[in-house]
mmCIF file of C-alpha atoms in Angstrom:
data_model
loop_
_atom_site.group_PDB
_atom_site.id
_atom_site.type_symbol
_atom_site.label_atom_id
_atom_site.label_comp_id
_atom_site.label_asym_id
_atom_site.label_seq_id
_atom_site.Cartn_x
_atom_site.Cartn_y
_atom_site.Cartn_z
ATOM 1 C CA UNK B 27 -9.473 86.974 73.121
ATOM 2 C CA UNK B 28 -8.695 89.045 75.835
ATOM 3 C CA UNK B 29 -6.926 88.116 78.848
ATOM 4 C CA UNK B 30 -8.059 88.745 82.167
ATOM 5 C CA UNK B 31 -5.419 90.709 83.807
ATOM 6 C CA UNK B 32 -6.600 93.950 82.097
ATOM 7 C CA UNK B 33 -3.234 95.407 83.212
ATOM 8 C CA UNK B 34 -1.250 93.297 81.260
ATOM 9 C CA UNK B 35 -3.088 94.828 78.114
ATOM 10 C CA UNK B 36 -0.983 97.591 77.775
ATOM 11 C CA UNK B 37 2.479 97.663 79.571
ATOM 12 C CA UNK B 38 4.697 99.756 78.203
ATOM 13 C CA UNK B 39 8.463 98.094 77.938
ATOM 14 C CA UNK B 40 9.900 100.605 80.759
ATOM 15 C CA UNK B 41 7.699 98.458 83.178
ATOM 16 C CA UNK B 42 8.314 95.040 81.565
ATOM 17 C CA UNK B 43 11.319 93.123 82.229
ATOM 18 C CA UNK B 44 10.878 91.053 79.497
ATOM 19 C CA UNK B 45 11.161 93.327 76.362
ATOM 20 C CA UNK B 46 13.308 96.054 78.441
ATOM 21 C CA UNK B 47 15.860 92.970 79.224
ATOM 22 C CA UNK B 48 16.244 92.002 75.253
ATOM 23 C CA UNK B 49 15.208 95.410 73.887
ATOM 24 C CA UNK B 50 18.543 96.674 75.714
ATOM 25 C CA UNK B 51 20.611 93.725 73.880
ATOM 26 C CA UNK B 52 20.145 95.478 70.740
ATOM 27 C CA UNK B 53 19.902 99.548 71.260
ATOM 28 C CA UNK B 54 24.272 99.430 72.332
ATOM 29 C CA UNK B 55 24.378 97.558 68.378
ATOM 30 C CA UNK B 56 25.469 100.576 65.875
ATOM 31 C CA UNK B 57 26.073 98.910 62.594
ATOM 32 C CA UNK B 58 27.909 100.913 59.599
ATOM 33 C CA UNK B 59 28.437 99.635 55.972
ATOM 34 C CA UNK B 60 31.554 100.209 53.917
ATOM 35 C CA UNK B 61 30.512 104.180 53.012
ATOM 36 C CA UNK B 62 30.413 104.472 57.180
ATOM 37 C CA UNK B 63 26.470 105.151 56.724
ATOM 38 C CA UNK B 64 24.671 103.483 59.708
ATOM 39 C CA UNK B 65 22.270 100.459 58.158
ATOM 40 C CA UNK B 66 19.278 99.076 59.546
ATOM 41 C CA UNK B 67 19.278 97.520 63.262
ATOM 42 C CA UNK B 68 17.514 94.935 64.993
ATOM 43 C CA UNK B 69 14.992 97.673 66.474
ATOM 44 C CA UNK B 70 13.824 99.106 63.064
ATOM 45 C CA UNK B 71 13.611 95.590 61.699
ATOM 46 C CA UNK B 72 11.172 94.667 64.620
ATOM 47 C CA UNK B 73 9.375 97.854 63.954
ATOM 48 C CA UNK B 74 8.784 97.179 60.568
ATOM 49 C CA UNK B 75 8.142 93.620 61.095
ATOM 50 C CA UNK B 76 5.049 94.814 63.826
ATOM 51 C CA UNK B 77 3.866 97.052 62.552
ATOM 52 C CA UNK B 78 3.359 94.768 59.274
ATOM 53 C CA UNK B 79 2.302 91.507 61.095
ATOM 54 C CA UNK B 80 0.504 93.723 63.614
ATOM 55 C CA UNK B 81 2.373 91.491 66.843
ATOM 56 C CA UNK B 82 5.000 89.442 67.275
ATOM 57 C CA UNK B 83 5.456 86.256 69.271
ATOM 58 C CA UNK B 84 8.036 87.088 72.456
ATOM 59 C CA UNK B 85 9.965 84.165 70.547
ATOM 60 C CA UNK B 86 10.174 85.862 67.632
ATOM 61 C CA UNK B 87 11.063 89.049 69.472
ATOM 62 C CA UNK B 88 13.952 87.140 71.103
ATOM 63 C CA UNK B 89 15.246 85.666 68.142
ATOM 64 C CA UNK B 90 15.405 88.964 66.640
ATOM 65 C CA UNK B 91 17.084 90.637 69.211
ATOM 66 C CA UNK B 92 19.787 87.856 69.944
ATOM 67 C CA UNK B 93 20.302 86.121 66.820
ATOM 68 C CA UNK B 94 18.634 88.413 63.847
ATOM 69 C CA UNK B 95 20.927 89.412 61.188
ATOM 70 C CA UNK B 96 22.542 92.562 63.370
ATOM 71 C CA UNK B 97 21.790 90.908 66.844
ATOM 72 C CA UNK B 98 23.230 90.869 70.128
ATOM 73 C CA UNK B 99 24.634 87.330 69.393
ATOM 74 C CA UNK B 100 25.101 87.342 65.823
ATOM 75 C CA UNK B 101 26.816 91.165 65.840
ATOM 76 C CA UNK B 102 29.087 91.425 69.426
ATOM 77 C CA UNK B 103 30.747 88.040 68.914
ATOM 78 C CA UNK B 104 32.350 89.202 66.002
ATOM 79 C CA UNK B 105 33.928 92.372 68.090
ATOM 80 C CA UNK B 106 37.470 92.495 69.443
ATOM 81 C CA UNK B 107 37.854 90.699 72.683
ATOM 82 C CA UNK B 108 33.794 90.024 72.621
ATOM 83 C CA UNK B 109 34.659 86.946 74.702
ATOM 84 C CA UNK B 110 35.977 89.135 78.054
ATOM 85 C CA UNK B 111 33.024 91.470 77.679
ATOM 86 C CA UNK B 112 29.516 90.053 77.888
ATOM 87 C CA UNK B 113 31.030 86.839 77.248
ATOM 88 C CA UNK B 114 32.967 86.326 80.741
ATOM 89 C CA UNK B 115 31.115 83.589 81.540
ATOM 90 C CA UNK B 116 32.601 80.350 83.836
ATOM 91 C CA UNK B 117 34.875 78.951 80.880
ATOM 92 C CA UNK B 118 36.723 82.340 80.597
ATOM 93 C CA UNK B 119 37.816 82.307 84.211
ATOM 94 C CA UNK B 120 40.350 79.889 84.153
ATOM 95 C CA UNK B 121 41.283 76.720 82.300
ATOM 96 C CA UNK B 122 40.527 74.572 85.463
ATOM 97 C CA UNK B 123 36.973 74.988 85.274
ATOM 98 C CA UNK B 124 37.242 73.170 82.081
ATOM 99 C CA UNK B 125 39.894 70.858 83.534
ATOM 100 C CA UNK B 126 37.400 69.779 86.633
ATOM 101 C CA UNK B 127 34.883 68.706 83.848
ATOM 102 C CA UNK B 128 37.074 66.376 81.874
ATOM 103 C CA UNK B 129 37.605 64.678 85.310
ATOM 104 C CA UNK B 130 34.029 64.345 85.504
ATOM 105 C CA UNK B 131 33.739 62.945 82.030
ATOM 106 C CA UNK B 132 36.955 61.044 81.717
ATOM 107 C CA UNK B 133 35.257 58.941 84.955
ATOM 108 C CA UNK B 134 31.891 59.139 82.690
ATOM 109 C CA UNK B 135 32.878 57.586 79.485
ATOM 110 C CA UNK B 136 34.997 55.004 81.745
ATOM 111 C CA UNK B 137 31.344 54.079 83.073
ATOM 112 C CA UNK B 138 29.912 53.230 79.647
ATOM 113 C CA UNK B 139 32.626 50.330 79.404
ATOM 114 C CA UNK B 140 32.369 50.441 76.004
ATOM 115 C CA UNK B 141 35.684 49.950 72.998
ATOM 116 C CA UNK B 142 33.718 52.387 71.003
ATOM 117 C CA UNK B 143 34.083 56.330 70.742
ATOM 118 C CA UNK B 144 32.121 57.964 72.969
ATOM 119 C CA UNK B 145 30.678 61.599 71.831
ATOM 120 C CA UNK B 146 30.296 64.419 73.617
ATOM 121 C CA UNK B 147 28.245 67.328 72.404
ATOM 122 C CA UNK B 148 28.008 70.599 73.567
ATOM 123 C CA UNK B 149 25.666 72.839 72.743
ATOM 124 C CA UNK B 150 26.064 76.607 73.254
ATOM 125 C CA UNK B 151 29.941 76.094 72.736
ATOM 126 C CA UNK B 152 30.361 79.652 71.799
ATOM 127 C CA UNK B 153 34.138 80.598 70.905
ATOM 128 C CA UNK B 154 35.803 77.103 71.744
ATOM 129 C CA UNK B 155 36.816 77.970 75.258
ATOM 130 C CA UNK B 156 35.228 75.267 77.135
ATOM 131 C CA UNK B 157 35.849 72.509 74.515
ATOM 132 C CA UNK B 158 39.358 73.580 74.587
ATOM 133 C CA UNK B 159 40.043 73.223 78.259
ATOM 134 C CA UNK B 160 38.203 69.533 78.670
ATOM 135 C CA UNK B 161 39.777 68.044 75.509
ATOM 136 C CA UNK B 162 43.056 69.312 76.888
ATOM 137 C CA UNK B 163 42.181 68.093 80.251
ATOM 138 C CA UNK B 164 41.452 64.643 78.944
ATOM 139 C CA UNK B 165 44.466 64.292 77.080
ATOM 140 C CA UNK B 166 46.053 64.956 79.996
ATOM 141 C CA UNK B 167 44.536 62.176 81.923
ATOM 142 C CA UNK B 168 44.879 60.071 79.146
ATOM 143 C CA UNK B 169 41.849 59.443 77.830
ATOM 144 C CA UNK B 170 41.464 59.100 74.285
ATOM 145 C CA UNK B 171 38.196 57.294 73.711
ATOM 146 C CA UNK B 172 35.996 59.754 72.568
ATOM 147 C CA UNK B 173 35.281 62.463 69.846
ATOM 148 C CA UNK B 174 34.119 66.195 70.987
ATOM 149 C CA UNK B 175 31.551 67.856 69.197
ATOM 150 C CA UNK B 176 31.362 71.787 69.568
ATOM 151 C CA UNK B 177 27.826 73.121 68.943
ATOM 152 C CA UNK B 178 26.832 76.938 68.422
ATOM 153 C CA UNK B 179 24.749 78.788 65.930
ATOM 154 C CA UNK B 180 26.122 81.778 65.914
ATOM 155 C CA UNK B 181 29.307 82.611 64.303
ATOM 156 C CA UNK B 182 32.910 83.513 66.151
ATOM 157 C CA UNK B 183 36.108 83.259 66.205
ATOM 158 C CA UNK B 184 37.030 79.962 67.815
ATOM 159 C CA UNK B 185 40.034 78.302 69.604
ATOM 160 C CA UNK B 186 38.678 75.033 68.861
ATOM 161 C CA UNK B 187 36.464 73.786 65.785
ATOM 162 C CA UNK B 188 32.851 74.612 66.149
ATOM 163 C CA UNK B 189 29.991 73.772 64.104
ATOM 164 C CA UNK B 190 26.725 75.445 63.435
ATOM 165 C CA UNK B 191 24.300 72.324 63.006
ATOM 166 C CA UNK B 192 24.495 68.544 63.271
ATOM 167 C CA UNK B 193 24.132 65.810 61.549
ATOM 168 C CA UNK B 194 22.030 63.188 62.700
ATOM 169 C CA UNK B 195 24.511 60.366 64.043
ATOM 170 C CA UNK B 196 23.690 57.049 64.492
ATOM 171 C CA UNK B 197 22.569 55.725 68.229
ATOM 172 C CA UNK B 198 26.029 55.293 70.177
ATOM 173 C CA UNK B 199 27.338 56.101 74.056
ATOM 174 C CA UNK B 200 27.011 59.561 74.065
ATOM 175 C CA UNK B 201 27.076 62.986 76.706
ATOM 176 C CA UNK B 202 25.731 65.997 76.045
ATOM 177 C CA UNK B 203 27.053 69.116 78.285
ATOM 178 C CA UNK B 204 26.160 73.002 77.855
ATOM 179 C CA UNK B 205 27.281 76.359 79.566
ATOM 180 C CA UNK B 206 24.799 79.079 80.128
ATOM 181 C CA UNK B 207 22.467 77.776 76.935
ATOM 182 C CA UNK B 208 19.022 77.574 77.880
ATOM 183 C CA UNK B 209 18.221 81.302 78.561
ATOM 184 C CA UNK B 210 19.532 81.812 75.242
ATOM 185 C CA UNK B 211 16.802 80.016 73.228
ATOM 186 C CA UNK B 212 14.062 81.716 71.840
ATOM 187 C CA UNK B 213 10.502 80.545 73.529
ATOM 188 C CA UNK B 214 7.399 81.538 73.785
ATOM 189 C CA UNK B 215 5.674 83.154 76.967
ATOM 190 C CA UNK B 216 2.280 81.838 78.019
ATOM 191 C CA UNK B 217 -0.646 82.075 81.367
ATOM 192 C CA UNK B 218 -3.193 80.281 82.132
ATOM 193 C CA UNK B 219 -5.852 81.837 83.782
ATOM 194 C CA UNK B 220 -9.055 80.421 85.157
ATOM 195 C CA UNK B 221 -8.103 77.198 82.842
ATOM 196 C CA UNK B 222 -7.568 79.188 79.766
ATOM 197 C CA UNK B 223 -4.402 79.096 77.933
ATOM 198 C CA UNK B 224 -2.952 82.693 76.792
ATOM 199 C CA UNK B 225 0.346 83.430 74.569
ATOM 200 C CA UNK B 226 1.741 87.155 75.571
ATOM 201 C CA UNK B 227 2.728 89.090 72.058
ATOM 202 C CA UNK B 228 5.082 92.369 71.623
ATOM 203 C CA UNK B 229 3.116 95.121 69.967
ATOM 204 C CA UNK B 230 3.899 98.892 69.022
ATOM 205 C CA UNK B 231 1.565 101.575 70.527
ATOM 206 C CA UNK B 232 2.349 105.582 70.263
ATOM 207 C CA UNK B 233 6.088 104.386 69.199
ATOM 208 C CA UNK B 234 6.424 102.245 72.114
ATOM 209 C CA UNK B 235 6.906 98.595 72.679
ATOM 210 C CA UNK B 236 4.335 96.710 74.847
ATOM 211 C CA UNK B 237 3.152 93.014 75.593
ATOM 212 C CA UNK B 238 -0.594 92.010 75.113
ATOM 213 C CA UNK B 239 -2.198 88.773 75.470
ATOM 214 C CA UNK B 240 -3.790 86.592 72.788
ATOM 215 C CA UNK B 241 -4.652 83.034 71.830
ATOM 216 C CA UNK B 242 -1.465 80.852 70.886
ATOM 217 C CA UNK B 243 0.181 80.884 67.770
ATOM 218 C CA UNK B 244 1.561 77.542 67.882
ATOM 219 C CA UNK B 245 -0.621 74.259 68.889
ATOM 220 C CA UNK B 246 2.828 73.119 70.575
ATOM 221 C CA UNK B 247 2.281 75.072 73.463
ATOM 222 C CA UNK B 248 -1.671 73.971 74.245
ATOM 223 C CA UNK B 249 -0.298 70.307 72.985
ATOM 224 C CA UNK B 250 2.717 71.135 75.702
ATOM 225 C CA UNK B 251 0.636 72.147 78.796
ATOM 226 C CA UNK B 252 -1.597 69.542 78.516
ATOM 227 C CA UNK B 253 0.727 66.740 78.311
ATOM 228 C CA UNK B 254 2.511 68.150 81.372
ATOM 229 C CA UNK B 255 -0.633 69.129 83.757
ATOM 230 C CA UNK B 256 -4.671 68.697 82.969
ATOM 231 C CA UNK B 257 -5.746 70.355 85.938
ATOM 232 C CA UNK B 258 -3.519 73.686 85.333
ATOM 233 C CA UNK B 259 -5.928 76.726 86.074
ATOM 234 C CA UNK B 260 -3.585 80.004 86.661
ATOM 235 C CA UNK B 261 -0.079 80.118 85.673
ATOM 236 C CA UNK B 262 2.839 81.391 84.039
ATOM 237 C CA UNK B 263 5.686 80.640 82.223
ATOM 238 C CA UNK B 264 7.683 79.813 79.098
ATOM 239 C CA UNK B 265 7.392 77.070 76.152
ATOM 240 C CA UNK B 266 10.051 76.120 73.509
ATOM 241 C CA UNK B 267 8.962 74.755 70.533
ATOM 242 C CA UNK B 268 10.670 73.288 68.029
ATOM 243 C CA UNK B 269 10.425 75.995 65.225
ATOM 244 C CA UNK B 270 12.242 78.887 65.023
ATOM 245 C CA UNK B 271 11.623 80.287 61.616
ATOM 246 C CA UNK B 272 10.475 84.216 61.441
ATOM 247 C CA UNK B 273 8.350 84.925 58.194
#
C-alpha cells in the first residue's frame, strides 16, 4: 500500500520530528557492564530489531526508546539526582504545588459523602514526589478518608511507595490524577487520506532511520477511527491501543 504523500516515503530522521525527538532520548544513554565494556543500547537493539522485522510500528519505536531495557526511562531514572535533570517537572518545584492539589481533593472526596475509603490513583507517579506532597497536604487538613495509590512502570528511587501494576479493585469512590503522563505512552501514528486509513512505520535505509507509510498493524486503530468519525477523509494523528508487547 502506498500512501499518497510520496514525500512521506522516504524522510530521513534529520527532517522528522518524530524519530529525531525519541531517537535523541536514547543516543546521550552509554551503558557499561561490570568489565567497563560498553553493552548494547537502545539504538543497536532497534537496528537489529528492523532490520529483522523489516519496520517497526512508531509505538514500538517509542517503547524502545523510553522504556526498552537501556531506555531513556528505564536507564536515567536510576542516575544520581535524575529527578532535577530531565525530571524537573511541576512536582519538583515546590511542595505547594502538591499542597494546592490535596485542597482540591480533600474538597473532592468530601463531595462523594461517602464513610468508605476513597482511592486515589495516580498514574505516571514517577519517584514519589507528587504523592508525597498531597498525602502530606491532606494530613494536614485533616483528612484521613482515603488510600493513595502511586502508579509508574518504570523503576526509581522513591520518597513514597510506588507500584508498577495494579490490581483490579473492586468498584468504589475513586479519583484518578496524573502529571505529564500521556506523552509518555507508546501509540501508534496514523493518516487518513482520501478516506483511506494509513499507519506510519520506522524503517532503516543507507544506515539511516526514516518513516514510511503502510496498512495498520493493529485492527484497534481502523476499529478506533471509525467509532470516533465515519466521514473522516484526510487526517492525522495518534492511536493508543491497548497492547504494548514488542516480539
Amino acid at each position: 500500500m502506498d500512501h499518497p504523500n510520496s514525500w512521506t516515503n522516504e524522510t530521513q530522521y534529520i527532517n522528522s520530528p518524530f524519530v529525531a525527538i525519541y531517537r535523541s532520548k536514547i543516543k546521550r544513554i552509554h551503558t557499561y557492564n561490570q568489565k567497563g565494556l560498553a553493552s548494547i543500547n537502545s539504538e543497536d537493539y532497534l537496528r537489529t530489531l528492523i532490520s529483522r522485522q523489516g519496520k517497526i510500528s512508531c509505538k514500538d519505536f517509542i517503547e524502545v526508546c523510553l522504556y526498552g531495557k537501556n531506555g531513556y526511562y528505564t536507564h536515567t531514572r536510576k542516575e544520581k539526582n535524575a529527578y532535577f535533570k530531565d525530571y524537573a517537572t511541576s512536582p519538583l518545584t515546590h511542595p505547594l504545588f502538591g499542597y494546592l492539589i490535596s485542597i482540591f481533593l480533600d474538597k473532592l472526596i468530601q463531595s462523594f459523602n461517602t464513610k468508605n475509603e476513597v482511592k486515589i490513583f495516580e498514574f505516571g507517579a514517577g519517584n514519589g514526589t507528587l504523592a508525597y506532597d498531597i498525602t502530606n497536604g491532606l494530613k494536614a487538613i485533616g483528612q484521613r478518608n482515603y488510600k493513595y495509590i502511586a502508579i509508574d512502570r518504570s523503576e526509581s528511587k522513591s520518597i513514597f511507595p510506588v507500584i508498577k501494576e495494579v490490581d483490579n479493585y473492586p468498584k468504589s469512590e475513586s479519583i484518578i490524577i496524573s502529571n505529564e503522563l500521556f506523552d509518555a505512552i507508546p501509540h501508534h501514528l496514523f493518516s487518513v487520506q482520501n478516506g483511506e486509513i494509513f499507519e506510519k512505520y520506522v524503517e532503516i535505509k543507507n544506515e539511516k532511520f526514516i518513516e514510511s507509510f503502510d496498512a495498520p498493524s493493529d485492527s484497534c486503530i481502523k476499529n478506533r477511527l471509525k467509532k470516533n468519525s465515519t466521514n473522516l477523509t484526510n487526517a492525522d494523528g495518534e492511536v493508543v491501543c491497548k497492547e504494548y508487547k514488542i516480539t
